[in-house]
Amino acid sequence: MKRIAFILAIFITGFCKAETGYELWLRYQPIANAQYVNACKQLIRSLEIKGTSPTLRAARSELERGLNGMLRINLPLSHSGSILLGKPENIPAITPAIKEQLSKAGTEGFLIKTITIGGKNRILIAGNTDQALLYGVFHFLRLIQTEQPVRQLDILSVPRSPLRLLNHWDNPDRTIERGYAGFSLWQWNNLPAYIDQRVIDYARANASIGINGTVLTNVNANALILTPEFLQKVKALADVFRVYGIKTFLTARFSAPIEIGGLKTADPLDPAVREWWKKKADSIYQLIPDFGGFLVKANSEGQPGPQDYERTHADGANMLAEALAPHKGIVMWRAFVYSHTSDDRFKQAYEEFKPLDGKFSSNVLVQVKNGPIDFQPREPFSPLFGAMPATPLMMEFQLTQEYLGQSTHLVYQATLYKETLDADTYTNGKGSPVSSTLSGFAGVANIGNDLNWCGHPFAQSNWYALGRLSWDYTLSSETIATEWIKQTFTPQPAFVQPVLKMMMRSRELLVNYMTPLGLTHMMYNDHHYGPMPWGNTLNRPDWNPVYYHKADKAGIGFNRTGSGSNALRQYAAPVQQQFENIDNCPDDYLLWFHHASWDHKMQSGRTLWDELCYRYHTATDSVRAMQQQWKSLQRFVDAERFSHVQQMLAIQASEAAWWRDACLLYFQTFSGKPFPAGYEQPKHDLEYYKDLRIHLTY
Amino acid sequence: MKRIAFILAIFITGFCKAETGYELWLRYQPIANAQYVNACKQLIRSLEIKGTSPTLRAARSELERGLNGMLRINLPLSHSGSILLGKPENIPAITPAIKEQLSKAGTEGFLIKTITIGGKNRILIAGNTDQALLYGVFHFLRLIQTEQPVRQLDILSVPRSPLRLLNHWDNPDRTIERGYAGFSLWQWNNLPAYIDQRVIDYARANASIGINGTVLTNVNANALILTPEFLQKVKALADVFRVYGIKTFLTARFSAPIEIGGLKTADPLDPAVREWWKKKADSIYQLIPDFGGFLVKANSEGQPGPQDYERTHADGANMLAEALAPHKGIVMWRAFVYSHTSDDRFKQAYEEFKPLDGKFSSNVLVQVKNGPIDFQPREPFSPLFGAMPATPLMMEFQLTQEYLGQSTHLVYQATLYKETLDADTYTNGKGSPVSSTLSGFAGVANIGNDLNWCGHPFAQSNWYALGRLSWDYTLSSETIATEWIKQTFTPQPAFVQPVLKMMMRSRELLVNYMTPLGLTHMMYNDHHYGPMPWGNTLNRPDWNPVYYHKADKAGIGFNRTGSGSNALRQYAAPVQQQFENIDNCPDDYLLWFHHASWDHKMQSGRTLWDELCYRYHTATDSVRAMQQQWKSLQRFVDAERFSHVQQMLAIQASEAAWWRDACLLYFQTFSGKPFPAGYEQPKHDLEYYKDLRIHLTY
């Protein structure tokens, strides 16, 4: 009956405008603030556009769509239009001062500036390429969506990173590895002849946040994508993406020369193999002149690679780089390897790649996950950042919430991204944040063909944040979240403020109800959903939760100091100093680096055991508070999205308690200590949780 | 550049209201015809609703949504509302004449009637159950959507069939067997806690066309669905569907007692197995009191079944029927079997099932595909229809276009359905159409999570037609198509008339460019897309195209007369007489029943070879004409759907020529005859077509 009540709740308001979430942050809804609308209308009446190209036509169309939607303005073309869009060489009236500003904009940066021509105020949107103009248009529309003043504008925005990519782990059969939002957007069977409107809208969304590249295929790669038949399909997509300034990349299966090339080997030093890749690259560039290059996962989790032939990662990467170099393509070679034996998985990427620094060709980047293990709710930064000064590095964040509640938990990840980016590597002395060591950004996409693209309505914010941070990693998480909330829901402060608070706390809550105090990797096997801290049945020790927490009667945590695996030594000395002393190691990282006694005194003054209980309980309570908070905001949100978030929060609240009870009951078998007074009792005993079989099917 | 032009075409109009197709035929757009709107507004001002229930609330909500959308009417509740919605026992003012009418309405039929109470005209929507009232509301809304008069109404509509079902071939991992429109709607991982809005909209759509049951899972079944964990998820869906008068069914994997029950056998005569199924049924009904029952594919294409234990299909079906009977559940046992050896696959279902007539329990139905082979573009009706007088039969149509161009060809299938339903079986003398032999309808769903549900924008019409025909198989294809066009696009005659013509001809065109004159089953292996008449590499002869057309120097076609396999003998004598004489066998069925000489004189006067060339060529030309026709209708359609159909028609035109050229060039190697003068030459030689590797990935 509760269910029925819910359905009817939908229906009572259901005949008002429903929102599916399909429009993302580009909703362009009529702005309610009449004063703001009037101010805009006085300044925005017509458009002058200099130049013609598909990209400029897309920019114009977006302006028309946005201004028509938000301000009910039809935007006629005019020779002295109030908006002036163009490159400096096409605008005679441009002043030397503006030229000077634009000389700093590079190929992607833009200037939005109120200028006076012939006594008339105009809004100049300028840049040195059509792509930059498109970015300028999207930024201008964002100003209006977020109700910023459009008077006396002077905004010069230049991306801080040249590579701002999505990585899609999409398979040719349209399933998505670790995807929680439906099937792949790429309709291979209907390509190249049919271009789905969704592909165009995907490109618009990316361009609006500055994403300029997309890897279409899964890192666990299928060579099929490199066959002539499929390259025609890729070309069709690339032709769309090009209009929006997005380069197309593919994953290269290392054994493709055998699988689709008819060769007997894929040895990177074999001349026939090298020749095969060169010809393959040539044939790709004939179809896609601006093809971006290859992303490669090699000798990792069963993928083929150069080590199959006793060659190094550099040998493998350089062979592909050689094939791509004449066309200015790049290779992104993933550092996510842990195939050889080591006493600590934490150390393996560093041990394998650090010695290769300086051995990669100039068009190779090494792509490193943010932390040393695998996209856990909280990890210290990967010690590779800053450790390969002679090699350009890419940051790999995971937007799709494999370990962060998948499609059911509300987690805004910009705080996680910023925590990594802002961490000081000290590799060039104090003030060498991870962000300063990077040459590019990649986000493992959380996008599928669900109506709202990303599953959880709030998951869109992580796509948005990845784009905005890749463009400018100095933006704060608050700024990005505020922009996103205003565009995605409403700019009304009574909504924005509480939702901003929810989002800003959300990742910390998740850490605390899943893996607080530096615990990590305690989820179920395979589908990685739900708590299984007792897991110890998989063949490889480092696939098992018990490997990571090492709970015993004495205490809990992984000793990575000099008396343990000494993974800490991979960091610069000042970083080591932050973590190596158990007495001043930050609580949030304690169990990453220390096997601490259950009685260890935390910075809060509590014992480790009591602090563990405190964290699990308060985080769970906070999720319940978030439920109440959302409920109080119903009047601001359409029925569909309100109900979706509400249902998801109910799941999240129940699962936070599940994590709490399963983990605390299990760890209690080691600590032997009672739960502190005043806390909610576990609903079930430990055996109940151990017996739970959670059957996720995709 | 053509591609770029297309994108821009979208964009120029792109900022007008885009239509994704998500709303299906329930768009409720404002009606442009002011006269009609005014007429409606005079008659429809308020609502009186008698009774309360979730179903009635859904009916009210739908009325409000529809009238608000189409007429901009807010519909206040009033004690003398101009619409009066209720069951007769709740309406004291109802006359004996109306009571008499409603006594014929059964549990699902409805009455929409202009009545006068206290001198005031009111529109009564009445029925004997809440479900009937919901149907009445949807019908009333359809009247308005199609701009029918709402004055002096007197419509009594009663379904001609009690079972009107969709069959989803959806797997637990959300892939869909033979699905061409995305992932499954059932989000198993998030169920039971999360109900997607889409599930509600799916139920609304079904209720609007009278579909009253849905089988959630693939006939190639997975026992997982019968575990307690998954039954909770099924219950959550059933709770939604119930509100809309839709019963939930599942497929039962015959070996489930072994796979999830821990038994050593699934022998239907084994007491432990029978007990297991009884308990399983009991547990399902505890969760879902109105559970519909099981659909079973057994001993077919590798599925387990009673024959594994040397029992009959009746033994298997009756065991399940016994378990369901106390709860009034039913078993739908599929007749699609061809596992034993026979000289002609055509005959196998009949040979296996005819002898079992009368041996099934009373709550078993045998579900029979429309034709004897497998959902080909044209098949004669299955000889089982009319041949099992002691067994209730279900009709199984395939909405999803496995063999009919999948998601890229425009094919309105109601003409196919009607052709089968209207065919005279003669089993009770002349005038015994297939429709008269049926106890229910099933349509293999063409629904996925694509934005527009069905892939091709016109594929929605087949879902619509299945519902409407299941309700009333005497409706004409034209009537149904007209309704669908008006609701889905626009009621403007200048659009409706040409599109109606396109739809009405579409299936015949497809037959003629794929498999004219009674040819059949000439597609690629596995994915079943594209022409491969030369196919002869699969292990089983009856999986190969050459088995079906039997082309040789002498002629082409499968001799199923007395001098051949004598499959014809499975039909009643008058049917045999229609087909058995090669000289008056209808052209459309000739090669189904005869191996005819290349020089055989057709009813057109042409030789068989010339007629074959004529059919392939004119059908291909007609697809091109359809392209032009569609192009001329651009002004009536939103940009997104216009472009989608336009792109698809381009694919269809190109593929029609591919079918034509591949088939004619191949058959020419047998006929040895030239192509008649005046026809377009093939683009490539036969070897080109034979070498084409079409790699479909889902």
XYZ file of N, CA and C in Angstrom, chain A residues 197-352:
468
model
N 19.682 11.295 -32.183
C 19.657 12.653 -31.609
C 20.448 12.696 -30.304
N 20.432 11.589 -29.611
C 21.124 11.548 -28.326
C 22.624 11.766 -28.461
N 23.186 11.307 -29.560
C 24.615 11.497 -29.791
C 24.923 12.988 -29.921
N 24.027 13.705 -30.561
C 24.208 15.148 -30.715
C 24.058 15.827 -29.354
N 23.072 15.398 -28.598
C 22.865 16.011 -27.280
C 24.016 15.686 -26.326
N 24.580 14.514 -26.478
C 25.779 14.153 -25.701
C 26.921 15.102 -26.034
N 27.095 15.383 -27.309
C 28.175 16.284 -27.725
C 27.916 17.696 -27.201
N 26.681 18.158 -27.273
C 26.330 19.478 -26.734
C 26.669 19.552 -25.245
N 26.260 18.524 -24.516
C 26.505 18.540 -23.069
C 28.003 18.604 -22.781
N 28.781 17.826 -23.499
C 30.226 17.849 -23.282
C 30.814 19.209 -23.622
N 30.428 19.744 -24.764
C 30.979 21.040 -25.158
C 30.623 22.106 -24.131
N 29.464 21.982 -23.530
C 29.024 23.012 -22.590
C 29.903 23.060 -21.342
N 30.628 21.980 -21.063
C 31.503 21.961 -19.884
C 32.961 21.769 -20.282
N 33.246 21.909 -21.566
C 34.638 21.939 -22.009
C 35.296 20.599 -22.242
N 34.528 19.523 -22.222
C 35.145 18.226 -22.524
C 35.484 18.179 -24.010
N 36.727 17.835 -24.320
C 37.169 17.910 -25.715
C 37.675 16.592 -26.290
N 37.384 15.502 -25.612
C 37.751 14.209 -26.170
C 36.927 13.111 -25.542
N 36.725 12.040 -26.292
C 35.974 10.910 -25.748
C 36.551 9.603 -26.267
N 36.807 8.710 -25.338
C 37.247 7.363 -25.705
C 35.992 6.508 -25.737
N 35.656 5.986 -26.922
C 34.339 5.370 -27.102
C 34.213 3.996 -26.469
N 35.354 3.325 -26.273
C 35.278 1.878 -26.012
C 35.986 1.484 -24.719
N 35.599 0.321 -24.238
C 36.065 -0.233 -22.973
C 37.577 -0.456 -22.989
N 38.220 -0.158 -21.852
C 39.648 -0.471 -21.725
C 39.887 -1.977 -21.773
N 38.938 -2.759 -21.299
C 38.996 -4.194 -21.584
C 38.478 -4.329 -23.017
N 39.411 -4.263 -23.949
C 39.092 -3.876 -25.321
C 38.737 -5.054 -26.207
N 38.005 -4.742 -27.241
C 37.630 -5.704 -28.265
C 38.205 -5.204 -29.591
N 38.971 -6.056 -30.268
C 39.647 -5.626 -31.502
C 38.664 -5.314 -32.625
N 37.443 -5.802 -32.485
C 36.419 -5.552 -33.499
C 36.338 -4.071 -33.896
N 36.522 -3.192 -32.928
C 36.346 -1.765 -33.186
C 37.366 -1.261 -34.211
N 38.455 -1.997 -34.378
C 39.506 -1.558 -35.312
C 39.344 -2.151 -36.712
N 38.263 -2.904 -36.932
C 38.028 -3.450 -38.279
C 37.474 -2.347 -39.180
N 37.694 -2.460 -40.493
C 37.175 -1.430 -41.406
C 35.686 -1.188 -41.228
N 34.919 -2.251 -41.047
C 33.472 -2.103 -40.873
C 33.153 -1.193 -39.689
N 33.802 -1.399 -38.572
C 33.504 -0.592 -37.387
C 34.127 0.792 -37.449
N 35.253 0.914 -38.123
C 35.851 2.253 -38.230
C 34.936 3.204 -38.999
N 34.165 2.667 -39.935
C 33.174 3.506 -40.628
C 32.131 4.024 -39.642
N 31.787 3.184 -38.698
C 30.811 3.596 -37.691
C 31.428 4.654 -36.763
N 32.681 4.426 -36.397
C 33.367 5.399 -35.539
C 33.458 6.742 -36.251
N 33.763 6.677 -37.547
C 33.846 7.924 -38.332
C 32.531 8.714 -38.260
N 31.425 8.010 -38.350
C 30.127 8.707 -38.312
C 29.961 9.457 -36.992
N 30.366 8.836 -35.904
C 30.295 9.529 -34.614
C 31.290 10.686 -34.568
N 32.498 10.435 -35.064
C 33.532 11.475 -35.015
C 33.101 12.705 -35.812
N 32.363 12.476 -36.899
C 31.881 13.613 -37.711
C 30.930 14.505 -36.911
N 30.170 13.921 -36.030
C 29.304 14.726 -35.158
C 30.144 15.414 -34.081
N 31.000 14.648 -33.449
C 31.743 15.184 -32.300
C 32.641 16.357 -32.728
N 33.179 16.261 -33.931
C 34.085 17.314 -34.425
C 33.412 18.688 -34.386
N 32.135 18.722 -34.742
C 31.401 19.990 -34.745
C 31.423 20.629 -33.348
N 31.508 19.803 -32.335
C 31.466 20.292 -30.955
C 32.839 20.308 -30.292
N 33.878 20.241 -31.115
C 35.223 20.344 -30.561
C 35.683 19.127 -29.785
N 35.083 17.993 -30.094
C 35.416 16.772 -29.346
C 36.172 15.811 -30.253
N 37.370 15.432 -29.822
C 38.131 14.439 -30.578
C 37.724 13.040 -30.157
N 37.772 12.141 -31.119
C 37.395 10.760 -30.874
C 38.641 9.907 -30.657
N 38.589 9.079 -29.634
C 39.668 8.134 -29.321
C 39.076 6.722 -29.231
N 39.945 5.731 -29.365
C 39.521 4.347 -29.186
C 40.482 3.642 -28.236
N 40.008 2.546 -27.662
C 40.943 1.676 -26.963
C 41.534 0.697 -27.968
N 42.815 0.413 -27.792
C 43.499 -0.507 -28.707
C 43.775 -1.808 -27.975
N 43.206 -2.880 -28.464
C 43.524 -4.172 -27.861
C 44.898 -4.587 -28.359
N 45.765 -4.901 -27.404
C 47.163 -5.094 -27.783
C 47.346 -6.271 -28.730
N 46.490 -7.246 -28.623
C 46.620 -8.430 -29.475
C 45.835 -8.305 -30.780
N 45.372 -7.125 -31.102
C 44.601 -6.948 -32.345
C 45.333 -7.439 -33.593
N 46.642 -7.270 -33.699
C 47.316 -7.773 -34.913
C 47.111 -9.267 -35.120
N 46.948 -10.003 -34.035
C 46.671 -11.445 -34.149
C 45.194 -11.643 -34.464
N 44.348 -10.970 -33.690
C 42.912 -11.261 -33.751
C 42.249 -10.788 -35.037
N 42.642 -9.627 -35.505
C 42.008 -9.162 -36.745
C 43.025 -8.917 -37.852
N 44.311 -9.097 -37.541
C 45.337 -8.814 -38.547
C 45.946 -10.060 -39.163
N 45.599 -11.211 -38.597
C 46.123 -12.447 -39.150
C 47.598 -12.696 -38.853
N 48.193 -11.915 -37.965
C 49.597 -12.143 -37.604
C 49.679 -13.218 -36.512
N 50.868 -13.711 -36.318
C 51.039 -14.769 -35.314
C 51.478 -14.197 -33.967
N 51.860 -12.950 -33.965
C 52.365 -12.340 -32.747
C 51.861 -10.909 -32.650
N 51.917 -10.390 -31.439
C 51.664 -8.963 -31.248
C 52.882 -8.322 -30.581
N 54.022 -8.993 -30.692
C 55.275 -8.496 -30.101
C 55.561 -7.086 -30.609
N 55.687 -6.127 -29.707
C 55.843 -4.736 -30.156
C 57.168 -4.471 -30.867
N 58.124 -5.367 -30.739
C 59.386 -5.150 -31.467
C 59.419 -5.906 -32.791
N 58.364 -6.622 -33.087
C 58.299 -7.353 -34.357
C 57.967 -6.366 -35.485
N 58.783 -6.340 -36.539
C 58.557 -5.356 -37.612
C 57.171 -5.478 -38.247
N 56.703 -6.704 -38.431
C 55.387 -6.870 -39.066
C 54.287 -6.299 -38.175
N 54.443 -6.459 -36.880
C 53.453 -5.918 -35.942
C 53.473 -4.394 -35.993
N 54.670 -3.847 -35.968
C 54.785 -2.378 -36.029
C 54.159 -1.856 -37.315
N 54.424 -2.554 -38.406
C 53.884 -2.157 -39.699
C 52.353 -2.232 -39.680
N 51.838 -3.298 -39.064
C 50.381 -3.450 -39.000
C 49.751 -2.267 -38.280
N 50.313 -1.873 -37.185
C 49.745 -0.746 -36.430
C 49.865 0.558 -37.213
N 51.000 0.711 -37.937
C 51.139 1.936 -38.750
C 50.049 2.011 -39.805
N 49.863 0.886 -40.488
C 48.825 0.876 -41.529
C 47.447 1.093 -40.912
N 47.259 0.488 -39.745
C 45.957 0.664 -39.075
C 45.748 2.138 -38.729
N 46.772 2.751 -38.189
C 46.648 4.176 -37.848
C 46.393 4.994 -39.112
N 47.134 4.715 -40.168
C 46.925 5.454 -41.423
C 45.473 5.334 -41.876
N 44.945 4.123 -41.812
C 43.581 3.921 -42.308
C 42.568 4.654 -41.417
N 42.852 4.734 -40.131
C 41.944 5.479 -39.244
C 41.971 6.959 -39.601
N 43.172 7.485 -39.803
C 43.269 8.929 -40.066
C 42.712 9.297 -41.434
N 42.698 8.354 -42.339
C 42.035 8.651 -43.611
C 40.553 8.922 -43.403
N 39.966 8.196 -42.474
C 38.541 8.394 -42.189
C 38.316 9.550 -41.231
N 39.207 9.672 -40.264
C 39.003 10.633 -39.162
C 40.287 11.447 -39.021
N 40.406 12.534 -39.775
C 41.690 13.255 -39.818
C 42.126 13.795 -38.456
N 41.171 14.032 -37.570
C 41.532 14.551 -36.251
C 41.393 13.490 -35.168
N 41.508 12.225 -35.555
C 41.429 11.143 -34.566
C 42.406 11.435 -33.425
N 41.944 11.165 -32.197
C 42.762 11.549 -31.046
C 43.890 10.584 -30.731
N 43.607 9.302 -30.797
C 44.622 8.316 -30.475
C 44.042 7.152 -29.697
N 44.941 6.419 -29.023
C 44.536 5.184 -28.340
C 44.689 5.290 -26.825
N 43.744 4.674 -26.149
C 43.874 4.415 -24.714
C 44.104 2.915 -24.565
N 45.073 2.531 -23.720
C 45.442 1.113 -23.639
C 45.527 0.639 -22.191
N 44.858 -0.476 -21.957
C 45.044 -1.232 -20.704
C 45.778 -2.506 -21.106
N 46.995 -2.637 -20.671
C 47.800 -3.789 -21.110
C 48.397 -4.494 -19.896
N 48.482 -5.812 -20.008
C 49.032 -6.619 -18.917
C 48.439 -6.217 -17.573
N 47.126 -6.176 -17.579
C 46.404 -5.855 -16.354
C 45.124 -6.661 -16.355
N 44.876 -7.377 -15.278
C 43.636 -8.151 -15.148
C 43.345 -8.978 -16.389
N 44.379 -9.642 -16.886
C 44.190 -10.588 -17.984
C 44.255 -10.000 -19.374
N 44.382 -8.691 -19.490
C 44.499 -8.103 -20.826
C 45.877 -8.418 -21.412
N 45.942 -8.623 -22.740
C 47.237 -8.856 -23.386
C 48.091 -7.588 -23.331
N 49.386 -7.756 -23.517
C 50.262 -6.586 -23.481
C 51.681 -6.959 -23.835
N 52.567 -5.995 -23.809
C 53.950 -6.232 -24.233
C 54.685 -7.237 -23.356
N 54.283 -7.338 -22.091
C 54.976 -8.290 -21.214
C 54.740 -9.739 -21.632
N 53.709 -9.964 -22.432
C 53.500 -11.319 -22.969
C 54.694 -11.728 -23.838
N 55.430 -10.735 -24.307
C 56.594 -10.984 -25.181
C 57.880 -10.541 -24.494
N 57.831 -10.411 -23.187
C 58.962 -9.959 -22.387
C 59.476 -8.592 -22.830
N 58.512 -7.759 -23.209
C 58.851 -6.356 -23.496
C 58.274 -5.508 -22.376
N 58.677 -4.258 -22.319
C 58.187 -3.379 -21.261
C 56.938 -2.616 -21.726
N 56.283 -1.998 -20.759
C 55.181 -1.113 -21.092
C 55.640 -0.019 -22.055
N 56.851 0.467 -21.878
C 57.350 1.513 -22.774
C 57.479 0.973 -24.204
N 57.956 -0.240 -24.342
C 58.042 -0.827 -25.691
C 56.668 -0.852 -26.350
N 55.698 -1.276 -25.589
C 54.341 -1.359 -26.135
C 53.782 0.001 -26.505
N 53.899 0.922 -25.568
C 53.338 2.253 -25.800
C 54.048 2.951 -26.955
N 55.362 2.798 -26.994
C 56.120 3.515 -28.027
C 55.816 2.990 -29.432
N 55.546 1.689 -29.513
C 55.167 1.161 -30.830
C 53.892 1.833 -31.338
N 52.890 1.932 -30.476
C 51.643 2.591 -30.893
C 51.891 4.073 -31.142
N 52.736 4.661 -30.322
C 53.028 6.090 -30.474
C 53.685 6.358 -31.828
N 54.532 5.467 -32.231
C 55.204 5.614 -33.525
C 54.178 5.590 -34.666
N 53.211 4.722 -34.534
C 52.189 4.635 -35.587
C 51.320 5.896 -35.627
N 51.077 6.493 -34.479
C 50.186 7.654 -34.403
C 50.915 8.983 -34.641
N 52.214 9.007 -34.373
C 52.956 10.275 -34.378
C 52.822 11.068 -35.676
N 52.919 10.423 -36.849
C 52.819 11.222 -38.079
C 51.498 11.975 -38.182
N 50.503 11.489 -37.452
C 49.184 12.111 -37.522
C 48.896 12.954 -36.284
N 49.883 13.116 -35.445
C 49.738 13.886 -34.200
C 48.775 13.229 -33.208
N 48.652 11.925 -33.283
C 47.836 11.211 -32.313
C 48.632 10.889 -31.056
N 47.922 10.573 -29.993
C 48.594 10.254 -28.735
C 48.200 8.873 -28.230
N 49.050 8.364 -27.346
C 48.757 7.124 -26.642
C 48.590 7.450 -25.165
N 47.482 6.973 -24.610
C 47.305 7.077 -23.157
C 47.446 5.668 -22.601
N 48.501 5.437 -21.900
C 48.840 4.080 -21.422
C 48.524 4.000 -19.944
N 47.640 3.095 -19.580
C 47.182 3.080 -18.187
C 48.191 2.444 -17.245
N 48.355 3.065 -16.088
C 49.283 2.560 -15.073
C 48.596 1.581 -14.120
N 47.335 1.281 -14.386
C 46.586 0.377 -13.489
C 47.034 -1.063 -13.727
N 48.143 -1.443 -13.094
C 48.661 -2.810 -13.245
C 48.952 -3.344 -11.858
N 48.668 -4.609 -11.721
C 49.076 -5.239 -10.457
C 49.206 -6.737 -10.675
N 49.834 -7.050 -11.815
C 49.829 -8.457 -12.195
C 50.977 -9.256 -11.606
N 52.061 -8.600 -11.234
C 53.138 -9.417 -10.678
C 53.015 -9.468 -9.156
N 53.802 -10.293 -8.572
C 53.690 -10.505 -7.138
C 54.382 -9.375 -6.388
N 53.736 -8.935 -5.366
C 54.325 -7.902 -4.518
C 53.723 -8.100 -3.148
N 54.371 -7.606 -2.129
C 53.793 -7.771 -0.796
C 52.660 -6.780 -0.574
N 52.479 -5.803 -1.494
C 51.455 -4.768 -1.278
C 51.004 -4.233 -2.627
N 49.761 -4.483 -2.938
C 49.230 -3.998 -4.223
C 49.400 -2.486 -4.363
N 49.354 -1.796 -3.258
C 49.530 -0.347 -3.228
C 50.751 0.065 -4.041
N 51.790 -0.725 -3.963
C 53.095 -0.305 -4.492
C 53.304 -0.615 -5.968
N 52.418 -1.419 -6.552
C 52.789 -2.058 -7.809
C 52.862 -1.117 -9.009
N 51.920 -0.215 -9.145
C 51.957 0.695 -10.298
C 53.253 1.499 -10.266
N 53.587 1.978 -9.095
C 54.818 2.777 -8.944
C 56.036 1.924 -9.282
N 56.085 0.733 -8.702
C 57.255 -0.116 -8.941
C 57.436 -0.419 -10.416
N 56.332 -0.547 -11.118
C 56.435 -0.921 -12.523
C 56.707 0.285 -13.414
